[in-house]
Amino acid sequence: MTGLRKTIIRGGLESLYFSGAHAALKPLVGGVGVILTLHHVRPPRPERFQPNRLLEITPHFLSRVVPLLRRCGLDLISLDEMHRRLTEGDFARRFVCLTFDDGYRDTLAYAYPILKAAGAPFAVYVTSSFADRLGEFWWLALEAVIARNDRIGLVIEGKNRTFACASVAEKRALYDELYWWLRRRPTEAETRDIVRDLAACYQVDYAAFCKELCMGWQELAQLAADPLVTIGAHTVNHPMLAKLPAETARAEMDLSRSVIEAALMVRPQHLAYPFGDQTAAGPREFAAAAELGFKTAVTTRPSVLFASHRRQLTALPRISLNGEYQQLRYVRVLLSGSATAMLNGFRRDAA
Ligand SMILES: [Zn+2]
């Protein structure tokens, strides 16, 4: 994300907060509840080049967010209870679900103790290849290549290109450019082939990311044993599902559920689409998840939940707790639904 975009978002959140508009809008746009998306919860790191910092919040911030949710009058509930409230139309109280994507080790090390002490239920959407130590964190491999080199070479549309990335500013700009270029490749295989070559060329150890960052099955079993924790599915290989052939996309969702069930003896009833935006999951995936029998499936399209979402249980929006904006007042604004309502032009559907 560029500095300017961050400044605009921060300015928007600030003005919604300090004008009081978020409180005024809440009855209109607050909906019935919120699903929050979290990735890493870990102590802050000193590096200046952290293009994926939006995906991490500190344990301290999480420990302040949980009581805030309760102060805001929200019920902290599990995904099963959310499903019950949505399908039965039980909207007497607003609710919030906490969801953690991917199955990072810091979910167990840092988030779990905080949530356990608070008696807060949460869900972990597990990518089975990450737990199997076979996953490809292509966005982290790209970060490592750019972090460790002053210039990198890449073949783009048949031409050899060289990119300077000595300064932090150059690294940030290059990461943004290449990340989104990779996300736009027509096939998932192409994205992965390019980064695999890049990692090999610049001696970045692809397998190390999984081993270092992700829970193995024994660690996941510790979480799964706690009734506060819901284990959900997040595909086998973390692909952009919408770019895969229909049968492959369906198999990614279905197989991850079977692998998790075999390893943890719990059959996931809930699914999160990797990346989760319009380019990664669409109507075809929403229909497949429903046909496969998932009770709910979540995107990363930003919105609170409305009563009407009971008719699209496999296309539920979520709001990310973004590491770039770790202020309780921003969380209040996000919970009110006002920021996402503006972003969505006050539309409520998933299309
Ligand atoms: Zn993910």
mmCIF file of C-alpha atoms and ligand atoms in Angstrom:
data_model
loop_
_atom_site.group_PDB
_atom_site.id
_atom_site.type_symbol
_atom_site.label_atom_id
_atom_site.label_comp_id
_atom_site.label_asym_id
_atom_site.label_seq_id
_atom_site.Cartn_x
_atom_site.Cartn_y
_atom_site.Cartn_z
ATOM 1 C CA MET A 1 0.000 0.000 0.000
ATOM 2 C CA THR A 2 1.363 3.396 -0.886
ATOM 3 C CA GLY A 3 2.025 6.066 1.723
ATOM 4 C CA LEU A 4 -0.573 8.343 0.167
ATOM 5 C CA ARG A 5 -3.285 5.692 0.270
ATOM 6 C CA LYS A 6 -2.475 5.009 3.927
ATOM 7 C CA THR A 7 -2.689 8.717 4.703
ATOM 8 C CA ILE A 8 -6.080 8.974 3.011
ATOM 9 C CA ILE A 9 -7.444 5.932 4.858
ATOM 10 C CA ARG A 10 -6.073 7.180 8.174
ATOM 11 C CA GLY A 11 -7.553 10.630 7.522
ATOM 12 C CA GLY A 12 -10.933 9.060 6.724
ATOM 13 C CA LEU A 13 -10.912 6.964 9.882
ATOM 14 C CA GLU A 14 -9.849 9.957 11.963
ATOM 15 C CA SER A 15 -12.556 12.249 10.583
ATOM 16 C CA LEU A 16 -15.262 9.585 11.005
ATOM 17 C CA TYR A 17 -14.135 9.242 14.615
ATOM 18 C CA PHE A 18 -13.601 12.857 15.626
ATOM 19 C CA SER A 19 -16.661 14.220 13.782
ATOM 20 C CA GLY A 20 -18.818 11.724 15.643
ATOM 21 C CA ALA A 21 -20.168 10.574 12.266
ATOM 22 C CA HIS A 22 -19.372 6.925 13.040
ATOM 23 C CA ALA A 23 -21.698 7.002 16.057
ATOM 24 C CA ALA A 24 -24.426 8.825 14.133
ATOM 25 C CA LEU A 25 -24.223 6.381 11.217
ATOM 26 C CA LYS A 26 -24.073 3.213 13.328
ATOM 27 C CA PRO A 27 -27.855 2.662 13.635
ATOM 28 C CA LEU A 28 -28.073 2.879 9.826
ATOM 29 C CA VAL A 29 -24.977 0.950 8.736
ATOM 30 C CA GLY A 30 -23.916 -1.029 11.817
ATOM 31 C CA GLY A 31 -25.763 -4.189 10.787
ATOM 32 C CA VAL A 32 -26.200 -7.161 13.103
ATOM 33 C CA GLY A 33 -22.571 -8.058 13.708
ATOM 34 C CA VAL A 34 -18.995 -8.160 12.460
ATOM 35 C CA ILE A 35 -16.469 -10.839 11.557
ATOM 36 C CA LEU A 36 -12.928 -9.618 12.176
ATOM 37 C CA THR A 37 -9.961 -10.954 10.193
ATOM 38 C CA LEU A 38 -6.573 -11.328 11.846
ATOM 39 C CA HIS A 39 -3.355 -12.839 10.569
ATOM 40 C CA HIS A 40 -0.223 -12.523 12.708
ATOM 41 C CA VAL A 41 -0.258 -11.469 16.354
ATOM 42 C CA ARG A 42 3.345 -10.950 17.403
ATOM 43 C CA PRO A 43 5.719 -8.403 18.936
ATOM 44 C CA PRO A 44 6.682 -5.521 16.641
ATOM 45 C CA ARG A 45 9.811 -5.982 14.515
ATOM 46 C CA PRO A 46 12.363 -3.224 13.863
ATOM 47 C CA GLU A 47 12.859 -3.586 10.075
ATOM 48 C CA ARG A 48 11.839 -0.545 8.043
ATOM 49 C CA PHE A 49 10.890 -2.623 4.999
ATOM 50 C CA GLN A 50 7.802 -4.565 6.079
ATOM 51 C CA PRO A 51 5.405 -4.606 3.126
ATOM 52 C CA ASN A 52 3.212 -7.227 4.821
ATOM 53 C CA ARG A 53 2.942 -5.336 8.090
ATOM 54 C CA LEU A 54 -0.744 -4.778 7.491
ATOM 55 C CA LEU A 55 -1.114 -8.493 8.252
ATOM 56 C CA GLU A 56 0.169 -8.262 11.825
ATOM 57 C CA ILE A 57 -0.905 -6.652 15.062
ATOM 58 C CA THR A 58 0.879 -6.733 18.410
ATOM 59 C CA PRO A 59 -0.222 -8.868 21.374
ATOM 60 C CA HIS A 60 -0.615 -5.607 23.329
ATOM 61 C CA PHE A 61 -3.082 -4.235 20.776
ATOM 62 C CA LEU A 62 -5.108 -7.472 20.756
ATOM 63 C CA SER A 63 -5.238 -7.417 24.560
ATOM 64 C CA ARG A 64 -6.803 -3.934 24.346
ATOM 65 C CA VAL A 65 -9.177 -4.750 21.472
ATOM 66 C CA VAL A 66 -10.936 -7.631 23.265
ATOM 67 C CA PRO A 67 -12.220 -5.531 26.201
ATOM 68 C CA LEU A 68 -13.127 -2.760 23.745
ATOM 69 C CA LEU A 69 -15.387 -5.184 21.856
ATOM 70 C CA ARG A 70 -17.210 -5.941 25.097
ATOM 71 C CA ARG A 71 -17.387 -2.241 26.034
ATOM 72 C CA CYS A 72 -19.024 -1.631 22.655
ATOM 73 C CA GLY A 73 -21.776 -4.040 23.713
ATOM 74 C CA LEU A 74 -20.829 -6.778 21.265
ATOM 75 C CA ASP A 75 -21.265 -10.463 22.097
ATOM 76 C CA LEU A 76 -18.075 -12.386 21.301
ATOM 77 C CA ILE A 77 -19.362 -15.571 19.689
ATOM 78 C CA SER A 78 -18.218 -18.623 17.716
ATOM 79 C CA LEU A 79 -18.904 -19.149 14.011
ATOM 80 C CA ASP A 80 -21.490 -21.836 14.861
ATOM 81 C CA GLU A 81 -23.351 -19.382 17.078
ATOM 82 C CA MET A 82 -23.104 -16.723 14.350
ATOM 83 C CA HIS A 83 -24.605 -19.227 11.902
ATOM 84 C CA ARG A 84 -27.447 -19.926 14.348
ATOM 85 C CA ARG A 85 -28.179 -16.231 14.871
ATOM 86 C CA LEU A 86 -28.116 -15.507 11.137
ATOM 87 C CA THR A 87 -30.331 -18.456 10.154
ATOM 88 C CA GLU A 88 -32.790 -17.989 13.042
ATOM 89 C CA GLY A 89 -32.853 -14.207 12.708
ATOM 90 C CA ASP A 90 -31.761 -13.771 16.329
ATOM 91 C CA PHE A 91 -30.467 -10.214 16.229
ATOM 92 C CA ALA A 92 -31.323 -9.041 19.734
ATOM 93 C CA ARG A 93 -27.642 -8.196 20.334
ATOM 94 C CA ARG A 94 -24.858 -7.234 17.963
ATOM 95 C CA PHE A 95 -22.039 -9.765 17.799
ATOM 96 C CA VAL A 96 -18.441 -10.156 16.735
ATOM 97 C CA CYS A 97 -16.497 -13.229 15.579
ATOM 98 C CA LEU A 98 -12.709 -13.285 15.723
ATOM 99 C CA THR A 99 -11.080 -15.229 12.889
ATOM 100 C CA PHE A 100 -7.408 -15.972 12.277
ATOM 101 C CA ASP A 101 -6.265 -16.995 8.809
ATOM 102 C CA ASP A 102 -3.599 -19.465 7.678
ATOM 103 C CA GLY A 103 -2.661 -21.196 10.975
ATOM 104 C CA TYR A 104 0.338 -19.198 12.165
ATOM 105 C CA ARG A 105 2.325 -20.321 15.177
ATOM 106 C CA ASP A 106 1.872 -16.890 16.758
ATOM 107 C CA THR A 107 -1.894 -17.546 16.924
ATOM 108 C CA LEU A 108 -1.044 -20.244 19.480
ATOM 109 C CA ALA A 109 1.861 -18.410 21.143
ATOM 110 C CA TYR A 110 0.439 -14.888 21.462
ATOM 111 C CA ALA A 111 -3.258 -14.663 20.543
ATOM 112 C CA TYR A 112 -4.463 -17.811 22.283
ATOM 113 C CA PRO A 113 -3.341 -16.900 25.843
ATOM 114 C CA ILE A 114 -5.022 -13.473 25.541
ATOM 115 C CA LEU A 115 -8.275 -14.894 24.170
ATOM 116 C CA LYS A 116 -8.268 -17.824 26.583
ATOM 117 C CA ALA A 117 -7.886 -15.484 29.565
ATOM 118 C CA ALA A 118 -10.744 -13.355 28.235
ATOM 119 C CA GLY A 119 -12.952 -16.379 27.536
ATOM 120 C CA ALA A 120 -13.254 -15.208 23.935
ATOM 121 C CA PRO A 121 -14.113 -17.783 21.257
ATOM 122 C CA PHE A 122 -12.241 -17.592 17.961
ATOM 123 C CA ALA A 123 -11.726 -19.486 14.721
ATOM 124 C CA VAL A 124 -8.548 -20.521 12.909
ATOM 125 C CA TYR A 125 -8.825 -21.146 9.171
ATOM 126 C CA VAL A 126 -6.135 -23.726 8.451
ATOM 127 C CA THR A 127 -4.295 -24.032 5.130
ATOM 128 C CA SER A 128 -3.481 -27.739 5.179
ATOM 129 C CA SER A 129 -0.292 -27.513 3.082
ATOM 130 C CA PHE A 130 1.113 -24.998 5.576
ATOM 131 C CA ALA A 131 0.610 -27.472 8.436
ATOM 132 C CA ASP A 132 2.139 -30.162 6.182
ATOM 133 C CA ARG A 133 5.174 -27.891 5.617
ATOM 134 C CA LEU A 134 4.602 -27.937 1.847
ATOM 135 C CA GLY A 135 3.026 -24.525 1.334
ATOM 136 C CA GLU A 136 4.388 -21.730 -0.799
ATOM 137 C CA PHE A 137 4.355 -18.304 0.796
ATOM 138 C CA TRP A 138 5.048 -16.623 -2.511
ATOM 139 C CA TRP A 139 4.318 -13.130 -1.126
ATOM 140 C CA LEU A 140 6.901 -13.637 1.644
ATOM 141 C CA ALA A 141 9.464 -15.079 -0.770
ATOM 142 C CA LEU A 142 9.020 -11.945 -2.887
ATOM 143 C CA GLU A 143 9.512 -9.793 0.215
ATOM 144 C CA ALA A 144 12.701 -11.677 1.139
ATOM 145 C CA VAL A 145 14.170 -11.372 -2.382
ATOM 146 C CA ILE A 146 13.589 -7.618 -2.394
ATOM 147 C CA ALA A 147 14.752 -7.161 1.227
ATOM 148 C CA ARG A 148 18.077 -8.923 0.680
ATOM 149 C CA ASN A 149 19.103 -7.454 -2.685
ATOM 150 C CA ASP A 150 19.939 -4.027 -4.083
ATOM 151 C CA ARG A 151 18.730 -4.910 -7.560
ATOM 152 C CA ILE A 152 16.829 -7.804 -9.017
ATOM 153 C CA GLY A 153 16.328 -9.118 -12.517
ATOM 154 C CA LEU A 154 13.080 -10.556 -13.800
ATOM 155 C CA VAL A 155 11.705 -11.633 -17.178
ATOM 156 C CA ILE A 156 8.487 -9.737 -17.786
ATOM 157 C CA GLU A 157 6.537 -10.347 -20.997
ATOM 158 C CA GLY A 158 9.569 -11.982 -22.556
ATOM 159 C CA LYS A 159 11.934 -9.108 -21.735
ATOM 160 C CA ASN A 160 14.749 -9.090 -19.206
ATOM 161 C CA ARG A 161 14.072 -6.278 -16.774
ATOM 162 C CA THR A 162 16.257 -5.038 -13.924
ATOM 163 C CA PHE A 163 14.817 -3.243 -10.910
ATOM 164 C CA ALA A 164 16.778 -1.136 -8.426
ATOM 165 C CA CYS A 165 15.771 -1.758 -4.833
ATOM 166 C CA ALA A 166 18.621 -0.479 -2.665
ATOM 167 C CA SER A 167 16.692 2.059 -0.586
ATOM 168 C CA VAL A 168 13.703 1.328 1.622
ATOM 169 C CA ALA A 169 11.520 3.566 -0.560
ATOM 170 C CA GLU A 170 12.585 1.648 -3.689
ATOM 171 C CA LYS A 171 11.941 -1.667 -1.962
ATOM 172 C CA ARG A 172 8.427 -0.592 -0.935
ATOM 173 C CA ALA A 173 7.575 0.674 -4.408
ATOM 174 C CA LEU A 174 8.987 -2.413 -6.115
ATOM 175 C CA TYR A 175 7.176 -4.773 -3.749
ATOM 176 C CA ASP A 176 3.844 -3.069 -4.447
ATOM 177 C CA GLU A 177 4.416 -3.143 -8.178
ATOM 178 C CA LEU A 178 5.501 -6.778 -8.338
ATOM 179 C CA TYR A 179 2.952 -8.046 -5.789
ATOM 180 C CA TRP A 180 0.021 -6.682 -7.770
ATOM 181 C CA TRP A 181 1.566 -7.725 -11.080
ATOM 182 C CA LEU A 182 1.838 -11.266 -9.690
ATOM 183 C CA ARG A 183 -1.728 -11.166 -8.371
ATOM 184 C CA ARG A 184 -2.875 -10.237 -11.891
ATOM 185 C CA ARG A 185 -1.189 -13.180 -13.645
ATOM 186 C CA PRO A 186 -3.891 -15.107 -15.515
ATOM 187 C CA THR A 187 -3.144 -18.378 -13.763
ATOM 188 C CA GLU A 188 -2.109 -19.353 -10.279
ATOM 189 C CA ALA A 189 0.612 -21.583 -11.771
ATOM 190 C CA GLU A 190 2.212 -18.617 -13.519
ATOM 191 C CA THR A 191 2.370 -16.563 -10.316
ATOM 192 C CA ARG A 192 3.982 -19.456 -8.473
ATOM 193 C CA ASP A 193 6.454 -20.353 -11.245
ATOM 194 C CA ILE A 194 7.736 -16.777 -11.400
ATOM 195 C CA VAL A 195 8.323 -16.525 -7.640
ATOM 196 C CA ARG A 196 9.766 -20.038 -7.432
ATOM 197 C CA ASP A 197 12.363 -19.070 -10.070
ATOM 198 C CA LEU A 198 13.041 -15.771 -8.333
ATOM 199 C CA ALA A 199 13.518 -17.498 -4.957
ATOM 200 C CA ALA A 200 15.878 -20.084 -6.479
ATOM 201 C CA CYS A 201 17.857 -17.405 -8.289
ATOM 202 C CA TYR A 202 18.287 -15.268 -5.149
ATOM 203 C CA GLN A 203 18.755 -18.178 -2.720
ATOM 204 C CA VAL A 204 15.617 -17.674 -0.693
ATOM 205 C CA ASP A 205 14.615 -20.882 1.068
ATOM 206 C CA TYR A 206 10.933 -21.311 0.256
ATOM 207 C CA ALA A 207 10.332 -24.199 2.659
ATOM 208 C CA ALA A 208 11.679 -22.227 5.642
ATOM 209 C CA PHE A 209 8.638 -19.923 5.816
ATOM 210 C CA CYS A 210 6.204 -22.750 6.610
ATOM 211 C CA LYS A 211 8.498 -24.329 9.171
ATOM 212 C CA GLU A 212 9.194 -21.087 10.942
ATOM 213 C CA LEU A 213 5.785 -19.438 10.799
ATOM 214 C CA CYS A 214 3.090 -22.097 10.766
ATOM 215 C CA MET A 215 1.685 -24.494 13.294
ATOM 216 C CA GLY A 216 2.219 -28.169 12.625
ATOM 217 C CA TRP A 217 -0.568 -30.651 13.301
ATOM 218 C CA GLN A 218 0.428 -31.203 16.935
ATOM 219 C CA GLU A 219 0.238 -27.497 17.670
ATOM 220 C CA LEU A 220 -3.080 -27.255 15.837
ATOM 221 C CA ALA A 221 -4.351 -30.190 17.907
ATOM 222 C CA GLN A 222 -3.656 -28.179 21.090
ATOM 223 C CA LEU A 223 -5.933 -25.422 19.823
ATOM 224 C CA ALA A 224 -8.539 -27.799 18.423
ATOM 225 C CA ALA A 225 -8.899 -29.428 21.860
ATOM 226 C CA ASP A 226 -10.194 -26.165 23.359
ATOM 227 C CA PRO A 227 -13.974 -25.640 23.029
ATOM 228 C CA LEU A 228 -13.282 -21.909 22.534
ATOM 229 C CA VAL A 229 -11.594 -22.696 19.216
ATOM 230 C CA THR A 230 -13.286 -23.452 15.902
ATOM 231 C CA ILE A 231 -11.061 -25.022 13.261
ATOM 232 C CA GLY A 232 -12.059 -23.900 9.778
ATOM 233 C CA ALA A 233 -10.695 -24.776 6.333
ATOM 234 C CA HIS A 234 -8.629 -22.410 4.157
ATOM 235 C CA THR A 235 -7.889 -24.724 1.169
ATOM 236 C CA VAL A 236 -4.880 -27.001 0.628
ATOM 237 C CA ASN A 237 -2.503 -24.678 -1.247
ATOM 238 C CA HIS A 238 -3.837 -21.171 -0.603
ATOM 239 C CA PRO A 239 -4.538 -20.375 -4.268
ATOM 240 C CA MET A 240 -6.618 -17.647 -5.851
ATOM 241 C CA LEU A 241 -9.515 -20.069 -6.343
ATOM 242 C CA ALA A 242 -11.270 -18.060 -9.041
ATOM 243 C CA LYS A 243 -8.256 -18.542 -11.337
ATOM 244 C CA LEU A 244 -8.347 -22.337 -11.089
ATOM 245 C CA PRO A 245 -10.476 -24.685 -13.204
ATOM 246 C CA ALA A 246 -13.816 -25.314 -11.446
ATOM 247 C CA GLU A 247 -13.011 -28.882 -10.414
ATOM 248 C CA THR A 248 -9.603 -27.931 -9.014
ATOM 249 C CA ALA A 249 -11.058 -25.046 -7.033
ATOM 250 C CA ARG A 250 -13.704 -27.325 -5.586
ATOM 251 C CA ALA A 251 -11.109 -29.980 -4.721
ATOM 252 C CA GLU A 252 -8.973 -27.354 -2.924
ATOM 253 C CA MET A 253 -11.878 -26.573 -0.586
ATOM 254 C CA ASP A 254 -13.049 -30.159 -0.136
ATOM 255 C CA LEU A 255 -9.631 -31.793 0.288
ATOM 256 C CA SER A 256 -8.415 -29.315 2.886
ATOM 257 C CA ARG A 257 -11.461 -30.226 4.958
ATOM 258 C CA SER A 258 -10.688 -33.954 4.643
ATOM 259 C CA VAL A 259 -7.000 -33.505 5.503
ATOM 260 C CA ILE A 260 -7.860 -31.414 8.578
ATOM 261 C CA GLU A 261 -10.482 -33.935 9.660
ATOM 262 C CA ALA A 262 -8.010 -36.814 9.335
ATOM 263 C CA ALA A 263 -5.335 -34.967 11.325
ATOM 264 C CA LEU A 264 -7.425 -33.300 14.033
ATOM 265 C CA MET A 265 -10.561 -35.458 14.186
ATOM 266 C CA VAL A 266 -12.761 -32.405 13.701
ATOM 267 C CA ARG A 267 -14.556 -31.816 10.419
ATOM 268 C CA PRO A 268 -14.418 -28.130 9.516
ATOM 269 C CA GLN A 269 -17.871 -26.625 8.939
ATOM 270 C CA HIS A 270 -16.578 -23.197 7.976
ATOM 271 C CA LEU A 271 -14.330 -21.991 5.162
ATOM 272 C CA ALA A 272 -12.279 -18.894 4.317
ATOM 273 C CA TYR A 273 -11.334 -18.163 0.700
ATOM 274 C CA PRO A 274 -7.597 -17.388 0.345
ATOM 275 C CA PHE A 275 -6.982 -13.703 -0.481
ATOM 276 C CA GLY A 276 -10.771 -13.461 -0.493
ATOM 277 C CA ASP A 277 -11.262 -10.438 -2.737
ATOM 278 C CA GLN A 278 -13.233 -10.300 -5.998
ATOM 279 C CA THR A 279 -10.303 -11.598 -8.029
ATOM 280 C CA ALA A 280 -9.824 -14.625 -5.774
ATOM 281 C CA ALA A 281 -13.364 -15.809 -4.978
ATOM 282 C CA GLY A 282 -16.626 -15.131 -6.786
ATOM 283 C CA PRO A 283 -20.101 -16.557 -7.359
ATOM 284 C CA ARG A 284 -18.684 -19.882 -8.627
ATOM 285 C CA GLU A 285 -16.755 -20.412 -5.373
ATOM 286 C CA PHE A 286 -19.700 -19.252 -3.228
ATOM 287 C CA ALA A 287 -21.928 -21.859 -4.913
ATOM 288 C CA ALA A 288 -19.303 -24.609 -4.607
ATOM 289 C CA ALA A 289 -18.793 -23.962 -0.885
ATOM 290 C CA ALA A 290 -22.554 -24.187 -0.327
ATOM 291 C CA GLU A 291 -22.784 -27.403 -2.382
ATOM 292 C CA LEU A 292 -19.919 -28.884 -0.398
ATOM 293 C CA GLY A 293 -21.968 -28.323 2.732
ATOM 294 C CA PHE A 294 -19.956 -25.631 4.489
ATOM 295 C CA LYS A 295 -22.231 -23.819 6.957
ATOM 296 C CA THR A 296 -20.485 -20.515 6.277
ATOM 297 C CA ALA A 297 -17.639 -19.209 4.118
ATOM 298 C CA VAL A 298 -15.944 -15.842 4.428
ATOM 299 C CA THR A 299 -14.320 -13.435 1.977
ATOM 300 C CA THR A 300 -12.130 -10.434 2.729
ATOM 301 C CA ARG A 301 -14.609 -8.007 1.181
ATOM 302 C CA PRO A 302 -14.902 -5.358 3.857
ATOM 303 C CA SER A 303 -18.319 -4.945 5.456
ATOM 304 C CA VAL A 304 -20.227 -5.600 8.641
ATOM 305 C CA LEU A 305 -22.944 -8.297 8.523
ATOM 306 C CA PHE A 306 -26.562 -7.470 7.806
ATOM 307 C CA ALA A 307 -29.667 -9.613 8.367
ATOM 308 C CA SER A 308 -29.763 -10.173 4.598
ATOM 309 C CA HIS A 309 -26.478 -12.088 4.768
ATOM 310 C CA ARG A 310 -28.487 -15.125 5.889
ATOM 311 C CA ARG A 311 -29.197 -15.581 2.179
ATOM 312 C CA GLN A 312 -25.489 -15.641 1.284
ATOM 313 C CA LEU A 313 -23.902 -17.650 4.054
ATOM 314 C CA THR A 314 -20.991 -18.693 1.827
ATOM 315 C CA ALA A 315 -20.132 -15.112 0.852
ATOM 316 C CA LEU A 316 -19.835 -13.371 4.203
ATOM 317 C CA PRO A 317 -17.743 -10.190 4.384
ATOM 318 C CA ARG A 318 -15.120 -9.524 7.025
ATOM 319 C CA ILE A 319 -13.264 -6.534 8.382
ATOM 320 C CA SER A 320 -9.500 -6.770 8.785
ATOM 321 C CA LEU A 321 -7.727 -5.560 11.912
ATOM 322 C CA ASN A 322 -4.978 -3.923 9.895
ATOM 323 C CA GLY A 323 -1.520 -3.623 11.464
ATOM 324 C CA GLU A 324 -1.046 -0.196 9.876
ATOM 325 C CA TYR A 325 -3.906 1.213 11.978
ATOM 326 C CA GLN A 326 -3.462 -0.085 15.512
ATOM 327 C CA GLN A 327 -5.574 2.472 17.364
ATOM 328 C CA LEU A 328 -8.690 1.642 19.372
ATOM 329 C CA ARG A 329 -10.525 4.614 17.871
ATOM 330 C CA TYR A 330 -10.077 3.118 14.373
ATOM 331 C CA VAL A 331 -11.502 -0.180 15.649
ATOM 332 C CA ARG A 332 -14.538 1.695 16.987
ATOM 333 C CA VAL A 333 -15.058 3.279 13.569
ATOM 334 C CA LEU A 334 -14.677 -0.078 11.795
ATOM 335 C CA LEU A 335 -17.129 -1.769 14.190
ATOM 336 C CA SER A 336 -19.692 0.972 13.556
ATOM 337 C CA GLY A 337 -19.851 -0.059 9.893
ATOM 338 C CA SER A 338 -19.475 3.562 8.780
ATOM 339 C CA ALA A 339 -16.027 3.260 7.160
ATOM 340 C CA THR A 340 -16.907 0.164 5.134
ATOM 341 C CA ALA A 341 -20.341 1.562 4.225
ATOM 342 C CA MET A 342 -18.617 4.561 2.657
ATOM 343 C CA LEU A 343 -16.078 2.343 0.939
ATOM 344 C CA ASN A 344 -18.900 0.237 -0.526
ATOM 345 C CA GLY A 345 -21.016 3.230 -1.552
ATOM 346 C CA PHE A 346 -23.627 2.045 0.999
ATOM 347 C CA ARG A 347 -24.289 -1.189 -0.956
ATOM 348 C CA ARG A 348 -24.764 -4.365 1.062
ATOM 349 C CA ASP A 349 -24.337 -7.256 -1.375
ATOM 350 C CA ALA A 350 -21.323 -9.424 -2.119
ATOM 351 C CA ALA A 351 -21.352 -9.057 -5.909
HETATM 352 ZN ZN ZN B 1 -4.807 -16.853 3.986
#
